[in-house]
Each structure stands twice: as structure tokens, then as C-alpha cells.
JSON list of C-alpha atoms in Angstrom, two decimals:
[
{"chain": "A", "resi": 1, "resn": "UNK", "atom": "CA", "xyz": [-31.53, 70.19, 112.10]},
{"chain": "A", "resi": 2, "resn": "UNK", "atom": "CA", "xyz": [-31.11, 74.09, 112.77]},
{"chain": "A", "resi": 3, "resn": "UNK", "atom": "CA", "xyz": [-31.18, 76.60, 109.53]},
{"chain": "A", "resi": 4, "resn": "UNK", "atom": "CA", "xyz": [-27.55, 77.29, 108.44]},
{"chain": "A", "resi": 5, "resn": "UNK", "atom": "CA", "xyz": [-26.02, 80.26, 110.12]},
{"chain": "A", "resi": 6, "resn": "UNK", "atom": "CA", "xyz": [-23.54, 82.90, 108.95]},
{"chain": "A", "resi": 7, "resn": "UNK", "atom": "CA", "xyz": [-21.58, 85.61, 110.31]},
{"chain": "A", "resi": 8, "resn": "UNK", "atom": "CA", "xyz": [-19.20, 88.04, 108.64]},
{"chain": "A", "resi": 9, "resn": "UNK", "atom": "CA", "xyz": [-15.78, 88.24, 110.14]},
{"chain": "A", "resi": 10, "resn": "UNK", "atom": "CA", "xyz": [-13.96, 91.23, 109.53]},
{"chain": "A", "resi": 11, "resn": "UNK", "atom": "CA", "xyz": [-10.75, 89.64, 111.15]},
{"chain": "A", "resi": 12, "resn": "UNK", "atom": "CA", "xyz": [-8.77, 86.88, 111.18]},
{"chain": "A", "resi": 13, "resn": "UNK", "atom": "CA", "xyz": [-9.31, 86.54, 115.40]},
{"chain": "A", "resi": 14, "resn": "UNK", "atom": "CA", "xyz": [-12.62, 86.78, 114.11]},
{"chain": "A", "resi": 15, "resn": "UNK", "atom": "CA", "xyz": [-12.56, 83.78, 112.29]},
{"chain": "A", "resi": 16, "resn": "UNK", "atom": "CA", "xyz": [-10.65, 82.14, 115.39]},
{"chain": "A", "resi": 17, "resn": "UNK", "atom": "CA", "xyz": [-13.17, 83.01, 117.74]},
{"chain": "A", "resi": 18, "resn": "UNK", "atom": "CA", "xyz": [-15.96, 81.81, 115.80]},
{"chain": "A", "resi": 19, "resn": "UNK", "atom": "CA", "xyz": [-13.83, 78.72, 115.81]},
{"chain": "A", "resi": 20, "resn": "UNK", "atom": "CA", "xyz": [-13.34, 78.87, 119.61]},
{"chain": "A", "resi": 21, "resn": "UNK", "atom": "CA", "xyz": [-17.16, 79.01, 119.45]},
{"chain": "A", "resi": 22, "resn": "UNK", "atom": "CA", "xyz": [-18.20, 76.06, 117.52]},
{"chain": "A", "resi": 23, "resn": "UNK", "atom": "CA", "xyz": [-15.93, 74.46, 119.58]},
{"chain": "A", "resi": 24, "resn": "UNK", "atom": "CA", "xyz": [-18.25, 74.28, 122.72]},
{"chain": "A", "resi": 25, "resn": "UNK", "atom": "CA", "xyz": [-20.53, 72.00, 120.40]},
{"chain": "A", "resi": 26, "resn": "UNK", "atom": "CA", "xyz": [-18.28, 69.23, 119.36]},
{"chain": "A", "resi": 27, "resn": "UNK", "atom": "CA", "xyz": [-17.62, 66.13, 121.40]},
{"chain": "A", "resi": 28, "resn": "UNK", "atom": "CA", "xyz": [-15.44, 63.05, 120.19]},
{"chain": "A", "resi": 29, "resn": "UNK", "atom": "CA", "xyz": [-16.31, 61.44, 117.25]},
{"chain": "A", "resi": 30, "resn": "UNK", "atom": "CA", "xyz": [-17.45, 65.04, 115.01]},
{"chain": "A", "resi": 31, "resn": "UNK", "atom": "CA", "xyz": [-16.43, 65.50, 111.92]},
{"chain": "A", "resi": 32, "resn": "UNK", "atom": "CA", "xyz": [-16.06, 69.26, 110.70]},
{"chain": "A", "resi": 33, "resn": "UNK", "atom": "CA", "xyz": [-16.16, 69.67, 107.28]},
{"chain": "A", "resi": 34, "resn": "UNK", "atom": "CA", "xyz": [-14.35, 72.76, 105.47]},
{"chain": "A", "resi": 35, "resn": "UNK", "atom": "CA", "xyz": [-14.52, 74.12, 102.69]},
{"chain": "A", "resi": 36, "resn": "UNK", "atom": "CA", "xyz": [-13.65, 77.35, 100.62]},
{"chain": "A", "resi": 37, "resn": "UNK", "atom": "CA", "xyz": [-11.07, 78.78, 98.17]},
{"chain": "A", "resi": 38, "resn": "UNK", "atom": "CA", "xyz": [-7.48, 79.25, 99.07]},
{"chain": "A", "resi": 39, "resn": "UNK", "atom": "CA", "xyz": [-7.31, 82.00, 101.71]},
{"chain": "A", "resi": 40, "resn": "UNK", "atom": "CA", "xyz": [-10.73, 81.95, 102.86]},
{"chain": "A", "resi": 41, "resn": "UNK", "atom": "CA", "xyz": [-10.17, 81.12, 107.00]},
{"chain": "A", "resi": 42, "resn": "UNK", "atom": "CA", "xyz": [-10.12, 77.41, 106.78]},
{"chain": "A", "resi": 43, "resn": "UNK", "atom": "CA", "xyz": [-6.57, 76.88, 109.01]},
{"chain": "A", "resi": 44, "resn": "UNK", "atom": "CA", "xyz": [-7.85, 80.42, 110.61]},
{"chain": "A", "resi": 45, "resn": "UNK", "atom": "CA", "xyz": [-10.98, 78.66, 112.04]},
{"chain": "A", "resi": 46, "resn": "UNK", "atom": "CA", "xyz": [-9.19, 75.47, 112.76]},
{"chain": "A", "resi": 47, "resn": "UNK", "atom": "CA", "xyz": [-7.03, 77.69, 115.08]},
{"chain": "A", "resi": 48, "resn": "UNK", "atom": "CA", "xyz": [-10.00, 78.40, 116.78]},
{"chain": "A", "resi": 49, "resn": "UNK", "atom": "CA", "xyz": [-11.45, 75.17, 117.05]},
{"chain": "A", "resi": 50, "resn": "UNK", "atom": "CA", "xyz": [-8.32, 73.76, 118.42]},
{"chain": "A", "resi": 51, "resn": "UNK", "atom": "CA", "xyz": [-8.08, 76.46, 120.97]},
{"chain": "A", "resi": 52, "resn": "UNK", "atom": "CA", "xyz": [-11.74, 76.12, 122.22]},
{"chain": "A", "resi": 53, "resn": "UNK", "atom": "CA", "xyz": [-11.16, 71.97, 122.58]},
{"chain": "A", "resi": 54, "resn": "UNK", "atom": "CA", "xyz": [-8.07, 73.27, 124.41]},
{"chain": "A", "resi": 55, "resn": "UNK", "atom": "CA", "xyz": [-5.71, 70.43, 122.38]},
{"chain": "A", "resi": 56, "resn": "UNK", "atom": "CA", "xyz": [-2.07, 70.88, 122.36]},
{"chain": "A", "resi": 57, "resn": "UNK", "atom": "CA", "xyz": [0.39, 72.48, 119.84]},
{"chain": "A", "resi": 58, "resn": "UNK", "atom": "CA", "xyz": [0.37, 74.87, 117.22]},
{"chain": "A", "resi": 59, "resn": "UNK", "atom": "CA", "xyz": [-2.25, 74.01, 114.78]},
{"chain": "A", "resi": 60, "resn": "UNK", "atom": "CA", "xyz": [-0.98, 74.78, 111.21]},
{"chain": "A", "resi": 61, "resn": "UNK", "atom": "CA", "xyz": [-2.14, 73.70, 107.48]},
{"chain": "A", "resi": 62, "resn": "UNK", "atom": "CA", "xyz": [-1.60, 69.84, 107.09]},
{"chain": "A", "resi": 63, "resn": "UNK", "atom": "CA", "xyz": [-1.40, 70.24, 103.89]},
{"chain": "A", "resi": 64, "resn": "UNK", "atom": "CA", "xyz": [2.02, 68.29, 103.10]},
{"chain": "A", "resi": 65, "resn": "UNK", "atom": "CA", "xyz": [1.48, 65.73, 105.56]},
{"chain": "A", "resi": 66, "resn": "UNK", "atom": "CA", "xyz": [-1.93, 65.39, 104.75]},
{"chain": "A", "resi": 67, "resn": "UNK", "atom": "CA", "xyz": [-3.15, 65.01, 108.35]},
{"chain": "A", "resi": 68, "resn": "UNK", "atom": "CA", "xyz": [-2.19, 66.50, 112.05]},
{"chain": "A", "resi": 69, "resn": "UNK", "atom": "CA", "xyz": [-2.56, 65.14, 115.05]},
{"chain": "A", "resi": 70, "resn": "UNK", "atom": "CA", "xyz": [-2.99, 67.39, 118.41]},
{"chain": "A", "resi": 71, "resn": "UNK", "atom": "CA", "xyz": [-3.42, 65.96, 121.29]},
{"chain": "A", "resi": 72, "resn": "UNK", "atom": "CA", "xyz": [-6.18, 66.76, 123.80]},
{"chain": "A", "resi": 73, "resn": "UNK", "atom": "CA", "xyz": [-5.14, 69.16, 126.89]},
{"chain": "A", "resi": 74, "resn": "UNK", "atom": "CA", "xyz": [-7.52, 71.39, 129.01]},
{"chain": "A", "resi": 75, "resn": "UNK", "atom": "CA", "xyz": [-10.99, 72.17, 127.69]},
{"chain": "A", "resi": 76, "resn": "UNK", "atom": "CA", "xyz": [-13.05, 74.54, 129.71]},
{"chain": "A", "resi": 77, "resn": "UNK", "atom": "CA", "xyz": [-16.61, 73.43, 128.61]},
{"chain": "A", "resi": 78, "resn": "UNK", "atom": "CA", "xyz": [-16.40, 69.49, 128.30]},
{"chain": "A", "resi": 79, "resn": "UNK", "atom": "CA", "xyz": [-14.34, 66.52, 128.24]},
{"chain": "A", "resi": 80, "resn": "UNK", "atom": "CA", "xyz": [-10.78, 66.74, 127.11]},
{"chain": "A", "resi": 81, "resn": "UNK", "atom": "CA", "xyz": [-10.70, 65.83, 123.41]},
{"chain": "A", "resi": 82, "resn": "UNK", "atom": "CA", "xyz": [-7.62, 64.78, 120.89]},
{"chain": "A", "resi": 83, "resn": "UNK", "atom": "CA", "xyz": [-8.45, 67.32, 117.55]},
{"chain": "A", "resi": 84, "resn": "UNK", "atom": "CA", "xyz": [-7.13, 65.58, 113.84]},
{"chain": "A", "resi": 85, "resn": "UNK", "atom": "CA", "xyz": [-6.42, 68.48, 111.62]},
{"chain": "A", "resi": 86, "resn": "UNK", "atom": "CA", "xyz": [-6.88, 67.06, 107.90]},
{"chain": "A", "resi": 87, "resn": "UNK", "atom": "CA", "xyz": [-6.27, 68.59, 104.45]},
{"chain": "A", "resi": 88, "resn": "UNK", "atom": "CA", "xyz": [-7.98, 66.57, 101.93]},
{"chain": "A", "resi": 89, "resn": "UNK", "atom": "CA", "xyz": [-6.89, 68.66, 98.83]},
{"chain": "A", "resi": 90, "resn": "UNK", "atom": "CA", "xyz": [-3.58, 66.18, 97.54]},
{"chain": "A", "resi": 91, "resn": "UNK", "atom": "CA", "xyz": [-5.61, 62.93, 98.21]},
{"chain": "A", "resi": 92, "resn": "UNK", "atom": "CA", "xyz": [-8.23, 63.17, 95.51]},
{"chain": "A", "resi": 93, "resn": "UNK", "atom": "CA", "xyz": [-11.21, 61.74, 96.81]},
{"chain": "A", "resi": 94, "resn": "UNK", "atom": "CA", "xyz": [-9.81, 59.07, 99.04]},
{"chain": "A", "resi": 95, "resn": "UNK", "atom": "CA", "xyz": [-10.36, 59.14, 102.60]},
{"chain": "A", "resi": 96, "resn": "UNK", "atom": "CA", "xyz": [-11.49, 55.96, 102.77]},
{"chain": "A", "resi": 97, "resn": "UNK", "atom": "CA", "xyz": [-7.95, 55.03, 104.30]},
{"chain": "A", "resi": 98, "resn": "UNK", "atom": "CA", "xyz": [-7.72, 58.01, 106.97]},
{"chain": "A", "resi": 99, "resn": "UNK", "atom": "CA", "xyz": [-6.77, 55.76, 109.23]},
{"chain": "A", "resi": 100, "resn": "UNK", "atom": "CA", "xyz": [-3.93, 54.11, 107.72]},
{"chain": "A", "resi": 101, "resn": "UNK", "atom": "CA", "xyz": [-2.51, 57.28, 107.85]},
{"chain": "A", "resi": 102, "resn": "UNK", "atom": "CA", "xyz": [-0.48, 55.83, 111.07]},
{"chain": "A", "resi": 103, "resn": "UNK", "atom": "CA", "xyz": [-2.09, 58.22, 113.41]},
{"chain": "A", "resi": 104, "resn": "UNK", "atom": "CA", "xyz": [-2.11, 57.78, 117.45]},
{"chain": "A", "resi": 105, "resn": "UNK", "atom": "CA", "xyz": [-5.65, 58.55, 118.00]},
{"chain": "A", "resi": 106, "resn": "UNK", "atom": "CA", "xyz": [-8.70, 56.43, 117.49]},
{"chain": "A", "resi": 107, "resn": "UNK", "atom": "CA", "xyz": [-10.54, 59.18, 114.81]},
{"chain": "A", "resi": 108, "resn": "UNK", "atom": "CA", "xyz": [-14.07, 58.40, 116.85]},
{"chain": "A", "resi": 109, "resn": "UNK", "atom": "CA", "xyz": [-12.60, 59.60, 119.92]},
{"chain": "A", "resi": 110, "resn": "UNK", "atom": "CA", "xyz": [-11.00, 62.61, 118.37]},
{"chain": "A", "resi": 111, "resn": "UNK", "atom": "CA", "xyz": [-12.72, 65.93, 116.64]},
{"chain": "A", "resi": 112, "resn": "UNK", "atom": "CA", "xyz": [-11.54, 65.25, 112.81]},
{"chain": "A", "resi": 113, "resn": "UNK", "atom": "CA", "xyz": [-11.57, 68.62, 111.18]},
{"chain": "A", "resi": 114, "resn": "UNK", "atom": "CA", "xyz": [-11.20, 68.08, 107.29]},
{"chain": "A", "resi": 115, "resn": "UNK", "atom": "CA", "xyz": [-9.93, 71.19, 105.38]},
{"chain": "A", "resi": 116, "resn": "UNK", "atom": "CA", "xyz": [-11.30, 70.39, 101.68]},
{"chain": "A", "resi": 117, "resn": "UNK", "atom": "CA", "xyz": [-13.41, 68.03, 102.51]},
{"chain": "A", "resi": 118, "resn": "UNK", "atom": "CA", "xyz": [-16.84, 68.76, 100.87]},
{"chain": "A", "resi": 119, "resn": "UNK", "atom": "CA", "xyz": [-18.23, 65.87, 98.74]},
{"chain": "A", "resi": 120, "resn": "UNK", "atom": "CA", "xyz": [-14.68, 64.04, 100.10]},
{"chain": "A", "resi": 121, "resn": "UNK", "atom": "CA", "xyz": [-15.42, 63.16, 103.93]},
{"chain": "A", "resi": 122, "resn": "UNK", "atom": "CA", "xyz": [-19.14, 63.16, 104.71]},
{"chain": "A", "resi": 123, "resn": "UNK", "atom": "CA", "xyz": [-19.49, 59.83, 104.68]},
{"chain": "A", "resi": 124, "resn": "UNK", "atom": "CA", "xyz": [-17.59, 59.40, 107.93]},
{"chain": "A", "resi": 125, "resn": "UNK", "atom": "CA", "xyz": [-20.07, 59.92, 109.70]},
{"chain": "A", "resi": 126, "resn": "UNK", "atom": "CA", "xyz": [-23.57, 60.12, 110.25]},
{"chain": "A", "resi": 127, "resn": "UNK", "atom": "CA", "xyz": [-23.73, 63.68, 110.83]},
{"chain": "A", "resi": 128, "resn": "UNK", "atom": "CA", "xyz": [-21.35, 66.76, 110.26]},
{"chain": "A", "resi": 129, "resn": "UNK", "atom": "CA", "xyz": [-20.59, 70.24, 110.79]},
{"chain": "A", "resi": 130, "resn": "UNK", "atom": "CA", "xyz": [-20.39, 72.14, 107.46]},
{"chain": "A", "resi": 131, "resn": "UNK", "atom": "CA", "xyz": [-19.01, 75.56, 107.29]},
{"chain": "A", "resi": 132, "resn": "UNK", "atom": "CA", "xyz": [-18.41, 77.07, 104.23]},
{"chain": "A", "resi": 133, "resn": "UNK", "atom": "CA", "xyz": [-15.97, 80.40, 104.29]},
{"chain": "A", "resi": 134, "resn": "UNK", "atom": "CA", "xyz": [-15.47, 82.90, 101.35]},
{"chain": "A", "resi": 135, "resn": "UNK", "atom": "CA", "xyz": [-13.66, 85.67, 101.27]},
{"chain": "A", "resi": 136, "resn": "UNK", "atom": "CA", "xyz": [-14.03, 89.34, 100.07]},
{"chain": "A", "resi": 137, "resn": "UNK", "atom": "CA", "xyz": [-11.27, 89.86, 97.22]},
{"chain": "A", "resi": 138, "resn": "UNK", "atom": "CA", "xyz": [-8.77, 92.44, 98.22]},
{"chain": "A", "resi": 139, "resn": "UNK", "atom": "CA", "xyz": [-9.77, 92.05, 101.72]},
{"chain": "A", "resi": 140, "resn": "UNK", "atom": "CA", "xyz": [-9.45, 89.95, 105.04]},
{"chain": "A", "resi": 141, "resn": "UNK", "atom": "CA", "xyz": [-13.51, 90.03, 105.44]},
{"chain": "A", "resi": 142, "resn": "UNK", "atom": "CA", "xyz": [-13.95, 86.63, 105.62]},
{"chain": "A", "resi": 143, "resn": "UNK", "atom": "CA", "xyz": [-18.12, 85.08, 105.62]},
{"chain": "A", "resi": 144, "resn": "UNK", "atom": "CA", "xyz": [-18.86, 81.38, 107.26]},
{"chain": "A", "resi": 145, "resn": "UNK", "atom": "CA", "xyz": [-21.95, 79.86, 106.55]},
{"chain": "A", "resi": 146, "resn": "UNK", "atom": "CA", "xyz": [-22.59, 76.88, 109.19]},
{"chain": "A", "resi": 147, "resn": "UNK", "atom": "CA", "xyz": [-24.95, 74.02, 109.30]},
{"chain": "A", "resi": 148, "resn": "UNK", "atom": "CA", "xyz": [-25.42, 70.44, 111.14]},
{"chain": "A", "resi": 149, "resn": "UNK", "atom": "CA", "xyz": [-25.95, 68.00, 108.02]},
{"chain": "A", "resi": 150, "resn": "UNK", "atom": "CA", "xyz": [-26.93, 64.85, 109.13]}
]
């Protein structure tokens, strides 16, 4: 595996387009694992994500439905791909059941991106994407620290 990486992002299209980036790196079946304090990017780079598989919709916080599904569309660098937006906050611990969450996609042939999800999801799969944001207090400088776990 690669040494983590980090950028700062002074902007929230920052944070979008690093998004957009990662992007060209995840194929069906990735799990992307979030994770950061209230306000630190994590819908932000989701955003990005989304737009960079070229899924459908507007991607917003899942967090009272629990989970989103968008479904794929036009990707310039790969296969079309379905993306499952999931906030793990509200289910304490239990993902175990993701897919009885009644969702229309198959979760291995999707990109599952799990907003709260460290120590939650990683079990999923045999690899992940973590990215850990922060965020400067008073500020929209936002930090991501990435690695492939796995």
C-alpha cells in the first residue's frame, strides 16, 4: 500500500475536486470510508466523488435516511458505476444489515461511500479508501489525509 497522502483545501470546490480526483481510482465494489467532525468536507468530497463517477442526482447528506442511492450515468475515465452515499452516524455500529436497507443496487457493483464510518464499515471489504478531513476552526480550510487500507 502507498503512504497516506494529504492536501490542504482552502475551498469547498477544493474539497470537490479532490473528490472528482479520487474518483478516477474507484471501480465497483470500493468502499470509501469518511470520517471527521461535523463540518469538515465529508458531503463536500462526496460531491466530488459522485461527480467524477459521473452518477446521477444531487448528492446531499443521507443523514435522515441513513443511505442514498445515485444511480450510475456518464463517467469519463471508466465504466459507468451506481455511487451509495451512506451516513453511518444514527446506526450505532451496525452496518451489518446495509443491505436490508431496501436499496436497488447490488452494494459490490456500486462505490459505497460511508460518511462516519471509521471503526463502523471496514469490514466490508477487504480493502478501503480512508480519508480523514479536519477543519481549521473559524475557517473553510479544510485538510484530507488519504490512504488505501487493506
Amino acid at each position: 500500500m502507498a503512504e497516506p497522502r494529504q492536501r490542504i483545501l482552502p475551498t469547498v470546490a477544493d474539497t470537490e475536486a479532490l473528490g472528482r480526483e479520487l474518483a478516477a481510482d474507484l471501480r465497483a465494489g470500493d468502499l470509501v470510508v469518511l470520517d471527521g467532525p461535523l463540518g469538515a468536507g465529508k458531503t463536500a468530497l462526496t460531491r466530488g466523488i459522485a461527480a467524477g463517477l459521473g452518477v446521477q442526482g444531487r448528492v446531499s447528506s443521507p443523514t435522515f435516511i441513513i443511505a442514498r442511492q445515485h444511480r450510475a450515468g456518464q463517467r469519463e475515465d471508466g465504466p459507468s458505476v451506481p455511487l451509495v452515499h451512506v451516513d453511518a452516524y444514527r446506526l450505532g455500529g451496525d452496518l451489518d444489515e446495509l443491505d436490508a436497507l431496501d436499496l436497488d443496487t447490488d452494494l459490490h457493483q456500486a462505490v459505497v461511500v460511508v460518511e462516519w464510518g471509521r471503526g463502523v464499515v471496514e469490514h466490508l471489504a477487504e480493502r478501503h479508501l480512508r480519508v480523514l478531513l479536519s477543519r481549521e476552526p473559524d475557517s473553510d480550510v479544510r485538510t484530507a489525509i488519504w490512504e488505501w487500507v487493506g
